[in-house]
């Protein structure tokens, strides 16, 4: 089994400044749209993709979980349900202590006899962002087990503490004092880092955003957003 599933397309888009990226994330009522000026050979409308935004003026990065909305001769339109990212890119980006890597893996959280299945959305050495979360509260401590097999990574990730919960998402912190958990998380991070090292990467055009964003077909953006 592939680390991020065989159909997962990994992309990286580098900008000189976060302010430039905000012009390329087009927020509509139900989705955010971003144009990636490159085409992955596996891309098809509806295919899943993760796009990492990188900024020369910050050590912060952001991951966009999306689907391929359509493919043009110049690149791919990606559609994401993450509306909050648009506000972050406009200047309200929260600082993160550790670099995060996008993931699409399943975790089982256990507390006594209770078990719940969640999605690992991104990972740092100190914590993770989870999706499809139900019934968790801030301060909860649970045992985390990786259900998606990754070669060389122990399934037991140790205990996690829930730091935040909002709109079906949760932020958790790993127990860094546990040497076995620290080893497992470190190996998973290294595996994700290796997968992301093979992502298709593009750099923001120097001529773009001088006067306006040069993303193609503004009418197409409206059409894609429904």
PDB file of C-alpha atoms in Angstrom:
ATOM      1  CA  UNK A   1       0.000   0.000   0.000  1.00  0.00           C
ATOM      2  CA  UNK A   2       1.296   3.431  -0.905  1.00  0.00           C
ATOM      3  CA  UNK A   3       1.885   5.862   1.937  1.00  0.00           C
ATOM      4  CA  UNK A   4      -0.673   8.395   0.772  1.00  0.00           C
ATOM      5  CA  UNK A   5      -2.780   6.082  -1.413  1.00  0.00           C
ATOM      6  CA  UNK A   6      -1.999   5.475  -5.080  1.00  0.00           C
ATOM      7  CA  UNK A   7      -4.452   8.093  -6.323  1.00  0.00           C
ATOM      8  CA  UNK A   8      -3.090  10.844  -4.074  1.00  0.00           C
ATOM      9  CA  UNK A   9      -1.416  13.609  -6.081  1.00  0.00           C
ATOM     10  CA  UNK A  10       1.184  15.652  -4.174  1.00  0.00           C
ATOM     11  CA  UNK A  11       1.941  19.196  -5.353  1.00  0.00           C
ATOM     12  CA  UNK A  12       4.053  22.098  -4.089  1.00  0.00           C
ATOM     13  CA  UNK A  13       3.619  25.762  -5.004  1.00  0.00           C
ATOM     14  CA  UNK A  14       6.297  28.260  -3.883  1.00  0.00           C
ATOM     15  CA  UNK A  15       5.538  31.968  -3.448  1.00  0.00           C
ATOM     16  CA  UNK A  16       7.833  34.868  -2.595  1.00  0.00           C
ATOM     17  CA  UNK A  17       5.307  36.056  -0.007  1.00  0.00           C
ATOM     18  CA  UNK A  18       2.169  34.851   1.690  1.00  0.00           C
ATOM     19  CA  UNK A  19       0.320  37.900   0.328  1.00  0.00           C
ATOM     20  CA  UNK A  20       0.833  36.566  -3.194  1.00  0.00           C
ATOM     21  CA  UNK A  21      -0.730  33.212  -2.306  1.00  0.00           C
ATOM     22  CA  UNK A  22      -3.848  34.943  -0.972  1.00  0.00           C
ATOM     23  CA  UNK A  23      -4.532  36.291  -4.481  1.00  0.00           C
ATOM     24  CA  UNK A  24      -4.503  32.766  -5.867  1.00  0.00           C
ATOM     25  CA  UNK A  25      -6.906  31.213  -3.346  1.00  0.00           C
ATOM     26  CA  UNK A  26     -10.331  32.157  -4.674  1.00  0.00           C
ATOM     27  CA  UNK A  27     -12.945  31.696  -1.946  1.00  0.00           C
ATOM     28  CA  UNK A  28     -16.547  31.146  -2.995  1.00  0.00           C
ATOM     29  CA  UNK A  29     -19.647  30.200  -0.985  1.00  0.00           C
ATOM     30  CA  UNK A  30     -18.932  26.490  -0.693  1.00  0.00           C
ATOM     31  CA  UNK A  31     -15.316  26.042  -1.696  1.00  0.00           C
ATOM     32  CA  UNK A  32     -11.899  27.513  -2.283  1.00  0.00           C
ATOM     33  CA  UNK A  33     -10.295  27.304  -5.724  1.00  0.00           C
ATOM     34  CA  UNK A  34      -6.606  27.485  -6.595  1.00  0.00           C
ATOM     35  CA  UNK A  35      -4.945  27.148  -9.978  1.00  0.00           C
ATOM     36  CA  UNK A  36      -1.797  24.997 -10.118  1.00  0.00           C
ATOM     37  CA  UNK A  37       0.294  25.893 -13.214  1.00  0.00           C
ATOM     38  CA  UNK A  38       1.326  22.332 -13.963  1.00  0.00           C
ATOM     39  CA  UNK A  39      -0.302  19.019 -14.867  1.00  0.00           C
ATOM     40  CA  UNK A  40       0.204  15.676 -13.138  1.00  0.00           C
ATOM     41  CA  UNK A  41      -0.050  12.731 -15.525  1.00  0.00           C
ATOM     42  CA  UNK A  42      -2.419  10.971 -13.090  1.00  0.00           C
ATOM     43  CA  UNK A  43      -4.773  13.938 -12.835  1.00  0.00           C
ATOM     44  CA  UNK A  44      -8.418  13.410 -13.700  1.00  0.00           C
ATOM     45  CA  UNK A  45     -11.466  15.463 -12.645  1.00  0.00           C
ATOM     46  CA  UNK A  46     -12.381  14.257  -9.163  1.00  0.00           C
ATOM     47  CA  UNK A  47      -8.903  12.896  -8.349  1.00  0.00           C
ATOM     48  CA  UNK A  48      -7.678  13.747  -4.848  1.00  0.00           C
ATOM     49  CA  UNK A  49      -4.695  16.051  -4.425  1.00  0.00           C
ATOM     50  CA  UNK A  50      -2.756  17.741  -1.650  1.00  0.00           C
ATOM     51  CA  UNK A  51      -1.102  21.059  -2.381  1.00  0.00           C
ATOM     52  CA  UNK A  52       1.571  22.513  -0.103  1.00  0.00           C
ATOM     53  CA  UNK A  53       1.973  26.289  -0.175  1.00  0.00           C
ATOM     54  CA  UNK A  54       5.525  27.459   0.632  1.00  0.00           C
ATOM     55  CA  UNK A  55       6.541  31.075   1.290  1.00  0.00           C
ATOM     56  CA  UNK A  56      10.007  32.621   0.964  1.00  0.00           C
ATOM     57  CA  UNK A  57       9.152  35.246   3.593  1.00  0.00           C
ATOM     58  CA  UNK A  58       8.016  32.756   6.262  1.00  0.00           C
ATOM     59  CA  UNK A  59       8.907  29.339   7.652  1.00  0.00           C
ATOM     60  CA  UNK A  60       5.171  28.612   7.823  1.00  0.00           C
ATOM     61  CA  UNK A  61       3.572  26.340   5.236  1.00  0.00           C
ATOM     62  CA  UNK A  62      -0.035  25.364   4.544  1.00  0.00           C
ATOM     63  CA  UNK A  63      -1.530  22.186   3.121  1.00  0.00           C
ATOM     64  CA  UNK A  64      -4.631  22.288   0.929  1.00  0.00           C
ATOM     65  CA  UNK A  65      -6.594  19.045   0.717  1.00  0.00           C
ATOM     66  CA  UNK A  66      -8.489  19.170  -2.548  1.00  0.00           C
ATOM     67  CA  UNK A  67      -9.803  17.481  -5.650  1.00  0.00           C
ATOM     68  CA  UNK A  68      -8.987  18.188  -9.288  1.00  0.00           C
ATOM     69  CA  UNK A  69     -11.897  20.287 -10.557  1.00  0.00           C
ATOM     70  CA  UNK A  70     -10.744  20.545 -14.159  1.00  0.00           C
ATOM     71  CA  UNK A  71      -7.639  20.440 -16.343  1.00  0.00           C
ATOM     72  CA  UNK A  72      -6.684  23.111 -18.872  1.00  0.00           C
ATOM     73  CA  UNK A  73      -3.783  23.434 -21.256  1.00  0.00           C
ATOM     74  CA  UNK A  74      -1.993  25.575 -18.674  1.00  0.00           C
ATOM     75  CA  UNK A  75      -2.561  23.544 -15.532  1.00  0.00           C
ATOM     76  CA  UNK A  76      -5.148  22.259 -13.072  1.00  0.00           C
ATOM     77  CA  UNK A  77      -7.913  23.906 -11.076  1.00  0.00           C
ATOM     78  CA  UNK A  78      -8.088  22.418  -7.569  1.00  0.00           C
ATOM     79  CA  UNK A  79     -11.186  22.708  -5.388  1.00  0.00           C
ATOM     80  CA  UNK A  80     -11.080  22.526  -1.579  1.00  0.00           C
ATOM     81  CA  UNK A  81     -13.732  22.741   1.155  1.00  0.00           C
ATOM     82  CA  UNK A  82     -11.284  24.696   3.355  1.00  0.00           C
ATOM     83  CA  UNK A  83     -12.793  28.196   3.452  1.00  0.00           C
ATOM     84  CA  UNK A  84     -10.823  29.242   6.541  1.00  0.00           C
ATOM     85  CA  UNK A  85      -7.539  29.074   4.634  1.00  0.00           C
ATOM     86  CA  UNK A  86      -8.531  32.116   2.623  1.00  0.00           C
ATOM     87  CA  UNK A  87      -8.730  34.213   5.806  1.00  0.00           C
ATOM     88  CA  UNK A  88      -5.389  32.848   7.020  1.00  0.00           C
ATOM     89  CA  UNK A  89      -3.615  33.771   3.814  1.00  0.00           C
ATOM     90  CA  UNK A  90      -5.004  37.305   4.036  1.00  0.00           C
ATOM     91  CA  UNK A  91      -3.040  37.933   7.211  1.00  0.00           C
ATOM     92  CA  UNK A  92      -4.495  35.895  10.045  1.00  0.00           C
ATOM     93  CA  UNK A  93      -2.181  32.904   9.673  1.00  0.00           C
ATOM     94  CA  UNK A  94      -1.607  31.296  13.064  1.00  0.00           C
ATOM     95  CA  UNK A  95       1.996  30.510  13.919  1.00  0.00           C
ATOM     96  CA  UNK A  96       3.055  26.881  14.236  1.00  0.00           C
ATOM     97  CA  UNK A  97       6.022  25.648  16.240  1.00  0.00           C
ATOM     98  CA  UNK A  98       6.884  22.751  13.934  1.00  0.00           C
ATOM     99  CA  UNK A  99       6.805  22.114  10.206  1.00  0.00           C
ATOM    100  CA  UNK A 100       3.779  20.048   9.152  1.00  0.00           C
ATOM    101  CA  UNK A 101       3.487  17.524   6.358  1.00  0.00           C
ATOM    102  CA  UNK A 102       0.212  16.623   4.700  1.00  0.00           C
ATOM    103  CA  UNK A 103      -1.139  13.099   5.100  1.00  0.00           C
ATOM    104  CA  UNK A 104      -4.170  11.044   4.212  1.00  0.00           C
ATOM    105  CA  UNK A 105      -4.036   8.170   6.683  1.00  0.00           C
ATOM    106  CA  UNK A 106      -6.444   6.484   9.089  1.00  0.00           C
ATOM    107  CA  UNK A 107      -5.970   6.503  12.858  1.00  0.00           C
ATOM    108  CA  UNK A 108      -7.830   4.670  15.592  1.00  0.00           C
ATOM    109  CA  UNK A 109      -8.198   6.588  18.855  1.00  0.00           C
ATOM    110  CA  UNK A 110      -8.935   4.546  21.972  1.00  0.00           C
ATOM    111  CA  UNK A 111     -10.116   5.544  25.410  1.00  0.00           C
ATOM    112  CA  UNK A 112     -10.949   2.495  27.507  1.00  0.00           C
ATOM    113  CA  UNK A 113     -13.423   0.399  25.543  1.00  0.00           C
ATOM    114  CA  UNK A 114     -14.372   3.308  23.283  1.00  0.00           C
ATOM    115  CA  UNK A 115     -12.763   3.417  19.835  1.00  0.00           C
ATOM    116  CA  UNK A 116     -13.168   5.966  17.064  1.00  0.00           C
ATOM    117  CA  UNK A 117     -11.778   6.149  13.521  1.00  0.00           C
ATOM    118  CA  UNK A 118     -10.368   9.504  12.380  1.00  0.00           C
ATOM    119  CA  UNK A 119      -8.295  10.838   9.489  1.00  0.00           C
ATOM    120  CA  UNK A 120      -4.746  12.079   9.947  1.00  0.00           C
ATOM    121  CA  UNK A 121      -4.718  15.299   7.883  1.00  0.00           C
ATOM    122  CA  UNK A 122      -1.203  16.539   8.634  1.00  0.00           C
ATOM    123  CA  UNK A 123       1.642  15.706  10.979  1.00  0.00           C
ATOM    124  CA  UNK A 124       4.500  17.434  12.768  1.00  0.00           C
ATOM    125  CA  UNK A 125       6.966  15.951  15.227  1.00  0.00           C
ATOM    126  CA  UNK A 126       4.948  17.501  18.049  1.00  0.00           C
ATOM    127  CA  UNK A 127       1.343  17.004  16.993  1.00  0.00           C
ATOM    128  CA  UNK A 128      -1.190  16.412  14.258  1.00  0.00           C
ATOM    129  CA  UNK A 129      -4.398  17.684  12.711  1.00  0.00           C
ATOM    130  CA  UNK A 130      -7.264  15.178  12.575  1.00  0.00           C
ATOM    131  CA  UNK A 131     -10.427  15.124  10.500  1.00  0.00           C
ATOM    132  CA  UNK A 132     -13.790  13.353  10.722  1.00  0.00           C
ATOM    133  CA  UNK A 133     -13.727  13.822  14.475  1.00  0.00           C
ATOM    134  CA  UNK A 134     -16.798  13.164  16.617  1.00  0.00           C
ATOM    135  CA  UNK A 135     -17.202  13.083  20.378  1.00  0.00           C
ATOM    136  CA  UNK A 136     -13.798  14.469  21.329  1.00  0.00           C
ATOM    137  CA  UNK A 137     -13.258  17.343  23.732  1.00  0.00           C
ATOM    138  CA  UNK A 138     -10.344  19.569  24.637  1.00  0.00           C
ATOM    139  CA  UNK A 139      -8.129  17.928  27.240  1.00  0.00           C
ATOM    140  CA  UNK A 140      -9.075  14.356  26.315  1.00  0.00           C
ATOM    141  CA  UNK A 141      -6.159  11.909  26.321  1.00  0.00           C
ATOM    142  CA  UNK A 142      -6.385   8.865  24.076  1.00  0.00           C
ATOM    143  CA  UNK A 143      -4.175   6.156  22.604  1.00  0.00           C
ATOM    144  CA  UNK A 144      -3.463   6.533  18.880  1.00  0.00           C
ATOM    145  CA  UNK A 145      -2.904   3.615  16.532  1.00  0.00           C
ATOM    146  CA  UNK A 146      -2.058   3.907  12.843  1.00  0.00           C
ATOM    147  CA  UNK A 147      -4.467   1.806  10.774  1.00  0.00           C
ATOM    148  CA  UNK A 148      -2.951   2.652   7.376  1.00  0.00           C
ATOM    149  CA  UNK A 149       0.198   0.482   7.169  1.00  0.00           C
ATOM    150  CA  UNK A 150       3.415   2.341   6.409  1.00  0.00           C
ATOM    151  CA  UNK A 151       6.606   0.350   5.868  1.00  0.00           C
ATOM    152  CA  UNK A 152       9.040   0.745   8.750  1.00  0.00           C
ATOM    153  CA  UNK A 153       6.601   2.698  10.947  1.00  0.00           C
ATOM    154  CA  UNK A 154       5.239   1.132  14.163  1.00  0.00           C
ATOM    155  CA  UNK A 155       1.443   1.264  14.342  1.00  0.00           C
ATOM    156  CA  UNK A 156       1.346   2.428  17.972  1.00  0.00           C
ATOM    157  CA  UNK A 157       1.848   6.212  18.092  1.00  0.00           C
ATOM    158  CA  UNK A 158       1.374   6.424  21.865  1.00  0.00           C
ATOM    159  CA  UNK A 159      -1.000   8.750  23.659  1.00  0.00           C
ATOM    160  CA  UNK A 160      -2.310  12.037  22.286  1.00  0.00           C
ATOM    161  CA  UNK A 161      -3.922  14.970  24.055  1.00  0.00           C
ATOM    162  CA  UNK A 162      -6.672  16.918  22.310  1.00  0.00           C
ATOM    163  CA  UNK A 163      -5.697  20.592  22.197  1.00  0.00           C
ATOM    164  CA  UNK A 164      -8.541  21.988  20.074  1.00  0.00           C
ATOM    165  CA  UNK A 165     -11.790  20.866  18.436  1.00  0.00           C
ATOM    166  CA  UNK A 166     -13.738  22.785  15.794  1.00  0.00           C
ATOM    167  CA  UNK A 167     -16.077  21.849  12.944  1.00  0.00           C
ATOM    168  CA  UNK A 168     -15.228  18.155  12.928  1.00  0.00           C
ATOM    169  CA  UNK A 169     -11.483  18.788  13.130  1.00  0.00           C
ATOM    170  CA  UNK A 170      -9.129  18.400  16.057  1.00  0.00           C
ATOM    171  CA  UNK A 171      -5.564  19.341  16.888  1.00  0.00           C
ATOM    172  CA  UNK A 172      -3.674  16.865  19.070  1.00  0.00           C
ATOM    173  CA  UNK A 173      -0.301  16.800  20.793  1.00  0.00           C
ATOM    174  CA  UNK A 174       1.890  13.706  21.023  1.00  0.00           C
ATOM    175  CA  UNK A 175       3.518  12.481  24.225  1.00  0.00           C
ATOM    176  CA  UNK A 176       7.129  13.413  23.502  1.00  0.00           C
ATOM    177  CA  UNK A 177       8.245  11.973  26.853  1.00  0.00           C
ATOM    178  CA  UNK A 178       7.418   8.444  25.641  1.00  0.00           C
ATOM    179  CA  UNK A 179      10.497   7.142  23.753  1.00  0.00           C
ATOM    180  CA  UNK A 180       8.546   4.504  21.795  1.00  0.00           C
ATOM    181  CA  UNK A 181       5.923   7.012  20.699  1.00  0.00           C
ATOM    182  CA  UNK A 182       8.639   9.532  19.801  1.00  0.00           C
ATOM    183  CA  UNK A 183      10.345   6.895  17.631  1.00  0.00           C
ATOM    184  CA  UNK A 184       7.094   5.924  15.871  1.00  0.00           C
ATOM    185  CA  UNK A 185       6.100   9.532  15.175  1.00  0.00           C
ATOM    186  CA  UNK A 186       9.609  10.328  13.973  1.00  0.00           C
ATOM    187  CA  UNK A 187       9.568   7.442  11.507  1.00  0.00           C
ATOM    188  CA  UNK A 188       6.139   8.398  10.214  1.00  0.00           C
ATOM    189  CA  UNK A 189       7.297  11.984   9.745  1.00  0.00           C
ATOM    190  CA  UNK A 190      10.379  10.764   7.840  1.00  0.00           C
ATOM    191  CA  UNK A 191       8.196   8.582   5.583  1.00  0.00           C
ATOM    192  CA  UNK A 192       5.906  11.526   4.832  1.00  0.00           C
ATOM    193  CA  UNK A 193       8.893  13.768   4.171  1.00  0.00           C
ATOM    194  CA  UNK A 194      10.250  11.243   1.659  1.00  0.00           C
ATOM    195  CA  UNK A 195       6.876  11.052  -0.109  1.00  0.00           C
ATOM    196  CA  UNK A 196       6.642  14.848  -0.301  1.00  0.00           C
ATOM    197  CA  UNK A 197      10.193  15.099  -1.686  1.00  0.00           C
ATOM    198  CA  UNK A 198       8.804  13.547  -4.896  1.00  0.00           C
ATOM    199  CA  UNK A 199       5.943  16.047  -5.231  1.00  0.00           C
ATOM    200  CA  UNK A 200       5.660  18.074  -8.426  1.00  0.00           C
ATOM    201  CA  UNK A 201       6.843  21.609  -7.612  1.00  0.00           C
ATOM    202  CA  UNK A 202       6.291  24.954  -9.318  1.00  0.00           C
ATOM    203  CA  UNK A 203       7.386  28.518  -8.524  1.00  0.00           C
ATOM    204  CA  UNK A 204       5.086  31.532  -8.704  1.00  0.00           C
ATOM    205  CA  UNK A 205       5.694  33.509 -11.882  1.00  0.00           C
ATOM    206  CA  UNK A 206       7.605  36.741 -11.312  1.00  0.00           C
ATOM    207  CA  UNK A 207       5.335  38.567 -13.784  1.00  0.00           C
ATOM    208  CA  UNK A 208       2.187  37.546 -11.903  1.00  0.00           C
ATOM    209  CA  UNK A 209       0.624  39.722  -9.182  1.00  0.00           C
ATOM    210  CA  UNK A 210       2.495  42.829 -10.332  1.00  0.00           C
ATOM    211  CA  UNK A 211      -0.816  44.415 -11.228  1.00  0.00           C
ATOM    212  CA  UNK A 212      -3.199  41.461 -11.044  1.00  0.00           C
ATOM    213  CA  UNK A 213      -3.309  37.706 -10.616  1.00  0.00           C
ATOM    214  CA  UNK A 214      -2.675  35.977 -13.935  1.00  0.00           C
ATOM    215  CA  UNK A 215      -4.683  32.812 -13.212  1.00  0.00           C
ATOM    216  CA  UNK A 216      -6.542  31.895 -16.434  1.00  0.00           C
ATOM    217  CA  UNK A 217     -10.254  32.181 -17.073  1.00  0.00           C
ATOM    218  CA  UNK A 218     -11.928  34.145 -14.246  1.00  0.00           C
ATOM    219  CA  UNK A 219     -15.274  33.083 -15.705  1.00  0.00           C
ATOM    220  CA  UNK A 220     -14.140  29.485 -15.274  1.00  0.00           C
ATOM    221  CA  UNK A 221     -13.604  30.111 -11.563  1.00  0.00           C
ATOM    222  CA  UNK A 222     -17.235  31.140 -11.189  1.00  0.00           C
ATOM    223  CA  UNK A 223     -18.352  28.138 -13.210  1.00  0.00           C
ATOM    224  CA  UNK A 224     -16.317  25.705 -11.116  1.00  0.00           C
ATOM    225  CA  UNK A 225     -17.682  27.128  -7.876  1.00  0.00           C
ATOM    226  CA  UNK A 226     -21.217  26.310  -9.023  1.00  0.00           C
TER     227      UNK A 226
END
